[in-house]
Coordinates of C-alpha atoms and ligand atoms in Angstrom, one line a residue:
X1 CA 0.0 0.0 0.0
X2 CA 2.7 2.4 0.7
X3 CA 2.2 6.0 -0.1
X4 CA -1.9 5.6 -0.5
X5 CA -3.4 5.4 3.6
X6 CA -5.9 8.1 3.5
X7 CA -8.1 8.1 0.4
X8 CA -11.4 10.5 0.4
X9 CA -14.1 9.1 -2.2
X10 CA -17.0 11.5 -3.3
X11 CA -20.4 10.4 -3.8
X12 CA -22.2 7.0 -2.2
X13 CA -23.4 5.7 -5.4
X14 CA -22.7 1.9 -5.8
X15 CA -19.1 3.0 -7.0
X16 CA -18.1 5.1 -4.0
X17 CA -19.4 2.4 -1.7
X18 CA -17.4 -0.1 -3.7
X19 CA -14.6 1.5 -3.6
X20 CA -15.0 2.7 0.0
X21 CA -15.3 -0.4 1.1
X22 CA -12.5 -2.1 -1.2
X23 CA -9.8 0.1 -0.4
X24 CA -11.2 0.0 3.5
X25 CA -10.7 -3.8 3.8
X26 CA -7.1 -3.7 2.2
X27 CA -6.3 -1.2 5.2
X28 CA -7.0 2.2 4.1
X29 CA -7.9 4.7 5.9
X30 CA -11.2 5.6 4.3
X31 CA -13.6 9.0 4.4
X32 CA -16.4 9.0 1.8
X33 CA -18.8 12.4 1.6
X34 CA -21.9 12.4 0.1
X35 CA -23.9 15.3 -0.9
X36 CA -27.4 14.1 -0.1
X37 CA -28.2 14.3 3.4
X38 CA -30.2 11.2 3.7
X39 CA -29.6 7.6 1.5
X40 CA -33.1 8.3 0.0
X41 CA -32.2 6.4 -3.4
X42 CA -34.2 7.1 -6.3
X43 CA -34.6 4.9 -9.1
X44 CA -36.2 2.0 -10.0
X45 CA -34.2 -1.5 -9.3
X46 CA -31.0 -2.9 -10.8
X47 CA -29.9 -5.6 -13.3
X48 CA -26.8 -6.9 -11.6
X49 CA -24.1 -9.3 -14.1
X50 CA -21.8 -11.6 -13.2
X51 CA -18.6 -9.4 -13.4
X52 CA -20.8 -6.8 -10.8
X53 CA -21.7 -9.9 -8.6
X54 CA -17.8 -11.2 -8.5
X55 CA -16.7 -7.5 -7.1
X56 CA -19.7 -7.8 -4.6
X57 CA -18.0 -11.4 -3.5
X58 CA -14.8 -9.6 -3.1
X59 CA -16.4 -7.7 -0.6
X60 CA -18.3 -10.8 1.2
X61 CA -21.7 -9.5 0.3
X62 CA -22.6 -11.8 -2.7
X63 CA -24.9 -14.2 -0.5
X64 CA -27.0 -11.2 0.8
X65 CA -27.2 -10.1 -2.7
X66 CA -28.1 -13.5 -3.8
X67 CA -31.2 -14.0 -0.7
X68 CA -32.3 -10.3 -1.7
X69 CA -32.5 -10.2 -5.4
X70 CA -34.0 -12.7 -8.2
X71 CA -31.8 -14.4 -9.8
X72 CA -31.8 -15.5 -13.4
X73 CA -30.0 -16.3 -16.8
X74 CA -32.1 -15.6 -19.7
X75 CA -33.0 -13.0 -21.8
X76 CA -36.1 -12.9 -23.9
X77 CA -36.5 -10.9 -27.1
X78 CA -40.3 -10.4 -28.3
X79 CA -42.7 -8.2 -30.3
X80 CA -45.5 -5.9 -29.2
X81 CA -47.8 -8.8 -28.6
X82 CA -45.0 -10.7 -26.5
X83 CA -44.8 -13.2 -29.0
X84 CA -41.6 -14.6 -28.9
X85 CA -38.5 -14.1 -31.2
X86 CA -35.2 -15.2 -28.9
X87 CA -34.5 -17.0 -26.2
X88 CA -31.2 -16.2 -25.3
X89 CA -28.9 -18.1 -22.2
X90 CA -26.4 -15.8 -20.7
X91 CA -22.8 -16.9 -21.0
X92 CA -22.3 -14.9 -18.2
X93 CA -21.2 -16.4 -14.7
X94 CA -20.0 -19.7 -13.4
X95 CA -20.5 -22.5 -10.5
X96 CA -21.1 -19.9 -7.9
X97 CA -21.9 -16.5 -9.5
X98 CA -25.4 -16.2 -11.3
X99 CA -25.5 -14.9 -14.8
X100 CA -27.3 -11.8 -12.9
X101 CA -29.2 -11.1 -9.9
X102 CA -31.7 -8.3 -10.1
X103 CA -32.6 -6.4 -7.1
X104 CA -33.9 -2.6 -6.3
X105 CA -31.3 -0.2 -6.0
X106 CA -31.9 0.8 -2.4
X107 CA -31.3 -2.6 -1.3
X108 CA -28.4 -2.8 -3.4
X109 CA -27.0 1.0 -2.0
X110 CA -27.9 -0.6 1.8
X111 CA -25.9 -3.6 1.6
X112 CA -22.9 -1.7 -0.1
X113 CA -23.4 0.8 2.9
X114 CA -23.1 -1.7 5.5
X115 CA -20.1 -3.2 3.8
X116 CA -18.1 0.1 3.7
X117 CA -19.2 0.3 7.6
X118 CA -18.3 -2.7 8.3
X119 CA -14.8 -2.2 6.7
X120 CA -14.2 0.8 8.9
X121 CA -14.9 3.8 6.4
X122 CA -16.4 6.6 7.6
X123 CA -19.4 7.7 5.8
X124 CA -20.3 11.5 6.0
X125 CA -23.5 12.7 4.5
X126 CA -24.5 16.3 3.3
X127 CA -21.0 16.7 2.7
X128 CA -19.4 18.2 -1.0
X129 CA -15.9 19.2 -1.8
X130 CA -16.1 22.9 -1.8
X131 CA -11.9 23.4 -3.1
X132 CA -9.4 20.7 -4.4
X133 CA -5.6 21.8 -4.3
X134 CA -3.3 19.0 -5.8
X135 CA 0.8 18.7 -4.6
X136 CA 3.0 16.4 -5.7
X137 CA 2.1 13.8 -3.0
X138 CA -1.0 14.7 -1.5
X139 CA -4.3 16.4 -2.2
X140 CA -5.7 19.2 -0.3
X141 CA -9.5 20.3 -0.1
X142 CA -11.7 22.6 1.8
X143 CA -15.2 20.8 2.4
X144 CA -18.8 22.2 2.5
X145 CA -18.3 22.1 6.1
X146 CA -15.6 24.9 6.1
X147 CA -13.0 21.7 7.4
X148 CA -9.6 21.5 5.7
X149 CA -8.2 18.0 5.2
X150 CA -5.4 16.3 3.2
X151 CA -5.1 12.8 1.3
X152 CA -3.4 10.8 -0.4
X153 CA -5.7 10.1 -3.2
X154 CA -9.0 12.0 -3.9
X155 CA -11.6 9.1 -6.2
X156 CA -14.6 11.1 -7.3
X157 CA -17.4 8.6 -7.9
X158 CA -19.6 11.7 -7.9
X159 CA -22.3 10.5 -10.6
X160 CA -23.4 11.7 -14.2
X161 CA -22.9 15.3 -13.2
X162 CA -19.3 15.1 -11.2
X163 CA -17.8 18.0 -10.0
X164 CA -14.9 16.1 -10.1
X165 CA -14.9 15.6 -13.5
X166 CA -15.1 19.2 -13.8
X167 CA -12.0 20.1 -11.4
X168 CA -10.0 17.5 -13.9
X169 CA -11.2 19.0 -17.7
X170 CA -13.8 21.5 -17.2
X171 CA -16.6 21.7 -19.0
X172 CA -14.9 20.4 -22.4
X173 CA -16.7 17.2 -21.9
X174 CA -20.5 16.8 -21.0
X175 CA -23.0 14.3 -21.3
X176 CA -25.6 15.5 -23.5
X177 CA -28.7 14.1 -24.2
X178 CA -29.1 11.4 -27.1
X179 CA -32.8 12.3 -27.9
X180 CA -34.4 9.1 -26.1
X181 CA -35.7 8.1 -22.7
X182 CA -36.5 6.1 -20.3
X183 CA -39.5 5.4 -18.5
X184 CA -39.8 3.0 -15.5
X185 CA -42.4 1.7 -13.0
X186 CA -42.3 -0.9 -10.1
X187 CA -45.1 -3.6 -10.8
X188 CA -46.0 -6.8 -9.3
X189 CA -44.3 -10.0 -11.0
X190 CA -46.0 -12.5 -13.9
X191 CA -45.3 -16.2 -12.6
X192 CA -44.2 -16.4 -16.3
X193 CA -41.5 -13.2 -15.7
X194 CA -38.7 -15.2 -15.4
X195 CA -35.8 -12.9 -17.0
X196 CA -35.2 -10.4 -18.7
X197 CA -37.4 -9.3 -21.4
X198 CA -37.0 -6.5 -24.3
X199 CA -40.2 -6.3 -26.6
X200 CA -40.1 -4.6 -29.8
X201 CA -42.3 -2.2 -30.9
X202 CA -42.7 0.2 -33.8
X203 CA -41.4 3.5 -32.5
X204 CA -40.2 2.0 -28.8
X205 CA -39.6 -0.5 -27.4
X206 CA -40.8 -1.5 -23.2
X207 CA -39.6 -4.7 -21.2
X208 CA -39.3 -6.1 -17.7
X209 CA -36.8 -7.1 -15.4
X210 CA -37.7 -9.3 -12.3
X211 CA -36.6 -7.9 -9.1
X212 CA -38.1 -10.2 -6.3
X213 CA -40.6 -13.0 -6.0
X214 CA -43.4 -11.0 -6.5
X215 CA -42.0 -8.1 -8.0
X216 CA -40.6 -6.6 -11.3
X217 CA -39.7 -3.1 -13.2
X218 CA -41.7 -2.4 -16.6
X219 CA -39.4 0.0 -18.6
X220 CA -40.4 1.8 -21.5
X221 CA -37.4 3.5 -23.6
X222 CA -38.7 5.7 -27.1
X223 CA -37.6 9.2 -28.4
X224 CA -37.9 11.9 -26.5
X225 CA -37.3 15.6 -26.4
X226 CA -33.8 17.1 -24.6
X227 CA -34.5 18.8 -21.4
X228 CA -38.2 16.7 -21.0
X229 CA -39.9 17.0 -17.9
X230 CA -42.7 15.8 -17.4
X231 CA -45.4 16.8 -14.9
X232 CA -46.4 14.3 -12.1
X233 CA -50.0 15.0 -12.7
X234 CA -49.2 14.2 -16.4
X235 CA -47.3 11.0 -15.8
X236 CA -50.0 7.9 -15.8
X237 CA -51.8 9.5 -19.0
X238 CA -48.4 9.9 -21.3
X239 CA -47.1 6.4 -20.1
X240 CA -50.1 5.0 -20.9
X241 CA -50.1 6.5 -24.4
X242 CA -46.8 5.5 -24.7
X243 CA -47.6 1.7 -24.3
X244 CA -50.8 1.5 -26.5
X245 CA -49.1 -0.5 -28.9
X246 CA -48.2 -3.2 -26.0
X247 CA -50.2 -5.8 -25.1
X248 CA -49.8 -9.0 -22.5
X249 CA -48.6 -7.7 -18.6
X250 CA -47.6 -4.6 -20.2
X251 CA -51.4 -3.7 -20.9
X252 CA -52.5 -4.2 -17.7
X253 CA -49.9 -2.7 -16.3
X254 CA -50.8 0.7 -18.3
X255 CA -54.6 0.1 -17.2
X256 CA -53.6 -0.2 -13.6
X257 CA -51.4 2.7 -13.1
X258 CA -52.6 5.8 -11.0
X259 CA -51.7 8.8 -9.4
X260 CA -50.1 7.4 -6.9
X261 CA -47.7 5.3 -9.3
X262 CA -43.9 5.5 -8.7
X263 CA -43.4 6.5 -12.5
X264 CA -39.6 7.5 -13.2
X265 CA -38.2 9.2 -16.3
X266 CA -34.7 9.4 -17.2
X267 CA -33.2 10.9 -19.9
X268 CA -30.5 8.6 -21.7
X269 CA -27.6 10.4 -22.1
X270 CA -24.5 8.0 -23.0
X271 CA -21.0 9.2 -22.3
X272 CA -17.4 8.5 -22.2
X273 CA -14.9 10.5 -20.9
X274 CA -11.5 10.5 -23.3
X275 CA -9.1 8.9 -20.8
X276 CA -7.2 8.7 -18.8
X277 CA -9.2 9.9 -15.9
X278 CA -6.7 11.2 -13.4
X279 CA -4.8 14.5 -13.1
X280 CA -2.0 14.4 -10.2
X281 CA -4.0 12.5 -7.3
X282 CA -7.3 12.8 -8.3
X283 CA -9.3 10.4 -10.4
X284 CA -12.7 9.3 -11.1
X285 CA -14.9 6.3 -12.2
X286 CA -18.3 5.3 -12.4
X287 CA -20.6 7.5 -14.1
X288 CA -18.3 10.4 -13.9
X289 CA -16.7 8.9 -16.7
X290 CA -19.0 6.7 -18.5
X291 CA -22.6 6.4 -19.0
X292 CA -24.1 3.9 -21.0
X293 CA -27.8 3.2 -22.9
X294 CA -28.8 0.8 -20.3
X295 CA -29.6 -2.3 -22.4
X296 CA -26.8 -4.5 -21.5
X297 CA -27.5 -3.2 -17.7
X298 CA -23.7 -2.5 -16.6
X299 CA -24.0 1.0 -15.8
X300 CA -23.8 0.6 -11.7
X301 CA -21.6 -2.5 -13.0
X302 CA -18.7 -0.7 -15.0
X303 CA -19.3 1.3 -11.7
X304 CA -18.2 -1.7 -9.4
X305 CA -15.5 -3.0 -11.3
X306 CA -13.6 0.4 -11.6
X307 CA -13.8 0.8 -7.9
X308 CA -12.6 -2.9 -7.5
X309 CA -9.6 -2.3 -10.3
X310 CA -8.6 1.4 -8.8
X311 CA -8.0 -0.3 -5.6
X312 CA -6.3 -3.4 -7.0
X313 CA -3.6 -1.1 -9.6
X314 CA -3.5 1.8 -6.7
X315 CA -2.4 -0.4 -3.6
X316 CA 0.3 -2.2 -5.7
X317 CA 3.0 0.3 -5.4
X318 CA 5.6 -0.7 -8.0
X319 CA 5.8 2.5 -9.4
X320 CA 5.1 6.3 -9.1
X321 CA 1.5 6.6 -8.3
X322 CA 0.7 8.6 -11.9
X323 CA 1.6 5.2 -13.6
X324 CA -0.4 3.3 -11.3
X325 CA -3.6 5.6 -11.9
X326 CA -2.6 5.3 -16.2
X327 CA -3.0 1.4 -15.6
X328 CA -6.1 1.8 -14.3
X329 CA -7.1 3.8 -16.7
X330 CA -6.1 1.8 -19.5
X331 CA -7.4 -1.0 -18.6
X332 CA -10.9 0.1 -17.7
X333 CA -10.8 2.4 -20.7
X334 CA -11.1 -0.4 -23.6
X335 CA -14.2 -2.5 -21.5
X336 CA -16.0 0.8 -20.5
X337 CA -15.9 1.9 -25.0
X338 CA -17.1 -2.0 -25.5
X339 CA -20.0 -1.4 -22.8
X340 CA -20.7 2.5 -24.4
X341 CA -20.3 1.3 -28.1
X342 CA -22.4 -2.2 -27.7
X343 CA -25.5 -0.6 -25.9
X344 CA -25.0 2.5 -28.3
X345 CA -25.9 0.9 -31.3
X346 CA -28.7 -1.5 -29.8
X347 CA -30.4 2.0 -28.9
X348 CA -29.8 2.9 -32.4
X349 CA -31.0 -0.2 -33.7
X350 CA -34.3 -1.1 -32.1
X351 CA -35.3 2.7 -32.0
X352 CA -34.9 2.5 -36.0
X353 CA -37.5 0.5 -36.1
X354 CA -40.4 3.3 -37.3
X355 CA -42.6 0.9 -39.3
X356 CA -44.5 -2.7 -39.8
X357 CA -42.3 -3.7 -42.5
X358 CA -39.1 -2.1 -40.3
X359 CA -40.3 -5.1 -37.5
X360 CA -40.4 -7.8 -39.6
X361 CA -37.4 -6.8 -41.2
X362 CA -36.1 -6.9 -37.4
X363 CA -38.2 -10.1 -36.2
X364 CA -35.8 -11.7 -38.9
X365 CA -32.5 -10.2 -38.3
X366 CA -32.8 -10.4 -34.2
X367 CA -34.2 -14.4 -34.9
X368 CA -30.5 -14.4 -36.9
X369 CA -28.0 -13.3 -34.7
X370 CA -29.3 -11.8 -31.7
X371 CA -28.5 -14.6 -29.6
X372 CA -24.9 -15.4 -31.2
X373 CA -24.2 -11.2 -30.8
X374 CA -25.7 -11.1 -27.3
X375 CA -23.2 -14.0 -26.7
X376 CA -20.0 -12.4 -27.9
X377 CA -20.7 -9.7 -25.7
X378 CA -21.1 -12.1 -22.4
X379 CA -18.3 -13.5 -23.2
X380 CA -16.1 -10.2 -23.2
X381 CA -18.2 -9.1 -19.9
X382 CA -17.1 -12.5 -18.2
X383 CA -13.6 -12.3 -19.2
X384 CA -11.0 -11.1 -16.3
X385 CA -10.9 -7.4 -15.4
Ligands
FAD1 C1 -32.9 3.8 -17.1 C2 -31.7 3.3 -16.5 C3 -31.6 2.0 -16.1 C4 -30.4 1.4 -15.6 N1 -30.3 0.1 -15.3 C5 -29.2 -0.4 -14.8 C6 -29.1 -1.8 -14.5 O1 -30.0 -2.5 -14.6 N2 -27.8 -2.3 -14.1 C7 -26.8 -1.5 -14.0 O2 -25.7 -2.0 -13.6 N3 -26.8 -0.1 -14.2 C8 -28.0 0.4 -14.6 N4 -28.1 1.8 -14.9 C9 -26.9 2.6 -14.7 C10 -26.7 2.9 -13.2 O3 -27.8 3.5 -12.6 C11 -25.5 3.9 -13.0 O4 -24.5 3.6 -14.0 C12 -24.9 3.8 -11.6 O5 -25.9 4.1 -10.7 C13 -23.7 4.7 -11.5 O6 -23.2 4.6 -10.2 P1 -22.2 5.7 -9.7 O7 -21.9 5.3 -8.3 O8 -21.1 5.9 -10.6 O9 -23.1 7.1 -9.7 P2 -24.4 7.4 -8.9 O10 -25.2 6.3 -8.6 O11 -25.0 8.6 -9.7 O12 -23.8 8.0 -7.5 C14 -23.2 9.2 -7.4 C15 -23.4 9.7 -6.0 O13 -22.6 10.9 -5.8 C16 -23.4 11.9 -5.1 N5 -22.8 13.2 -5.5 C17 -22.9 13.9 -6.6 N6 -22.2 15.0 -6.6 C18 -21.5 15.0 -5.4 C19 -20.6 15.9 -4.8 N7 -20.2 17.0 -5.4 N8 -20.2 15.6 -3.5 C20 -20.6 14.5 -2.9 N9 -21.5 13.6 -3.4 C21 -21.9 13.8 -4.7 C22 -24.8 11.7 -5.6 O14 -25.7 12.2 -4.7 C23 -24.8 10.2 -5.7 O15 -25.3 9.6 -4.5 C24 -29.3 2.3 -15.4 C25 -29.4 3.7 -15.7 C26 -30.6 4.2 -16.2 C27 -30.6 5.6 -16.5

């Protein structure tokens, strides 16, 4: 470990708390801020992969993860009507790791919490970095509190919108919205839910991830405008609209909705940051410096496994930490484009789909080689890291 024993990680997303409680249990002195002054986690629930669920075991947590969450290792590509066109099996995991393992984020966030705890870091909420000053061998910063403190290494995992991003290359790089969305809502589970599931529609396309026994997320991605925000009052009526074209669960879910639905929009706004990510002592991962379209579901995963490889490359002190912080960064660099680039052009491809002759022309190119393109892609994500 050497000259890293007093890191300060911004934000408790799941890549703060993974890497809070990574570099904690290999002895580091550990202080993570967050700017919310509660854990109230929005969002809907999480798809978690294999290579997410092996950083989790790392951290001892993979059995709560497992007795929380709904497992499962298919994927399911249909039409409007749920008819089916692939069944694909995951190449994703092994004897002991599921191919995935969905669960909602705030149980997720709570069992991350309780292993950064548990590792010793100290977890301060309501807290931002207000001034970074970098040296050659430490980093300075004046906090929201008015406190001054010094570290070693400064890891923003600070979210979409990082600050820290900004303190490294301004404003040059942005995430900026792609023209589609997402809409979610929590709904109870179909017996016959038993993976994940992507219909295609003309214009959209909606689908379903499990994320208990008796509970699931509907999803709803389409075109939508930059800067949309939508009313809560206006919410059940355009999601409804939005689905007409759906039928099966995905109907009834539409008719059931009301006012007091849980109905979440995001805007999808992929980004990656050029790399590498660090400047001096400071670096970033997570969402600072990528965001994906979500269809592979590795978002809070690339999120994880930077945490996990930061700590691995920054505790083995060979060499000047700046090289240290470039092999992290070139290694994560190269998976994070294959995440970006993959889920980039499925977004492209399924929201192409604008007419009836458009689907069938998809029904017969996704019956071809979605399975066998879905497949080289799990077997990148459940290579090494
Ligand atoms: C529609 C949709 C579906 C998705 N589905 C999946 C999925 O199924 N599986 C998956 O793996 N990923 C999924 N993702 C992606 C996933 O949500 C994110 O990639 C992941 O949450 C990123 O984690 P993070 O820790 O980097 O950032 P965040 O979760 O955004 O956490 C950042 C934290 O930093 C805090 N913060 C911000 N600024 C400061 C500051 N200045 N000081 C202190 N704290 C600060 C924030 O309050 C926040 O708590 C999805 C995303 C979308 C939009």
């Amino acid at each position: 470990m050497g000259d890293i024993r007093r890191i300060l990680v911004v934000g408790g997303g799941v890549g703060g708390l993974t890497a809070a409680a990574t570099f904690a249990r290999r002895g580091v002195e550990v202080v993570l801020i967050e700017r919310r002054p509660v854990f109230d986690i929005p969002g809907v629930g999480l798809g978690q992969p294999a290579n997410a669920l092996r950083v989790y075991d790392t951290l001892g947590v993979l059995d709560q993860i497992r007795a929380t969450g709904f497992a499962y290792d298919r994927m399911y590509l249909f039409d409007a009507s749920r008819r089916l066109i692939v069944d694909h099996k995951f190449l994703l995991g092994d004897d002991r790791i599921p191919a995935f393992c969905a669960l909602s984020r705030l149980q997720l966030h709570d069992i991350l919490l309780g292993a950064a705890e548990r590792a010793g870091a100290e977890i301060r909420l309501g807290v931002t970095v207000d001034e970074i000053h970098e040296d050659q061998d430490r980093v300075d910063v004046r906090l929201s509190t008015g406190e001054l403190a010094t570290f070693d290494l400064l890891a923003g995992f600070d979210g979409i919108r990082s600050t820290t991003r900004r303190h490294l290359v301004g404003t040059s790089f942005e995430p900026r919205p792609s023209g589609y969305g997402a809409w979610r809502v929590q709904a109870p589970r179909p017996d016959y839910v038993r993976g994940m599931e992507f219909l295609q529609g003309i214009g959209s396309k909606t689908g379903a991830m499990p994320l208990g026994d008796d509970i699931m997320y509907l999803f709803h991605i389409r075109p939508e405008a930059a800067g949309a925000n939508f009313a809560d009052q206006d919410r059940v009526r355009l999601f409804r609209e939005r689905l007409a074209q759906y039928g099966s669960y995905v109907a009834e879910i539409a008719a059931s909705l009301t006012a007091d639905s849980d109905i979440v929009y995001s805007p999808i706004e992929p980004f990656l940051l050029p790399w590498p990510w660090f400047r001096g002592r400071v670096v970033i991962g997570g969402d600072a410096a990528h965001t994906f379209a979500p269809h592979l579901t590795q978002g809070a995963a690339m999120a994880a496994e930077d945490a996990f490889v930061l700590a691995r490359e920054v505790l083995d002190g060979d060499v000047p930490i700046e090289a240290r912080l470039m092999r992290y960064s070139m290694k994560r660099y190269p998976r994070c484009a294959f995440v970006y680039t993959f889920s980039g052009q499925w977004l492209q491809d399924e929201q192409s789909v604008r007419s009836t002759p458009d689907m069938e022309a998809a029904r017969a190119e996704l019956t071809a080689n979605a399975s066998n393109r879905i497949g080289a892609s799990d077997r990148i994500l459940n290579g090494p890291i």
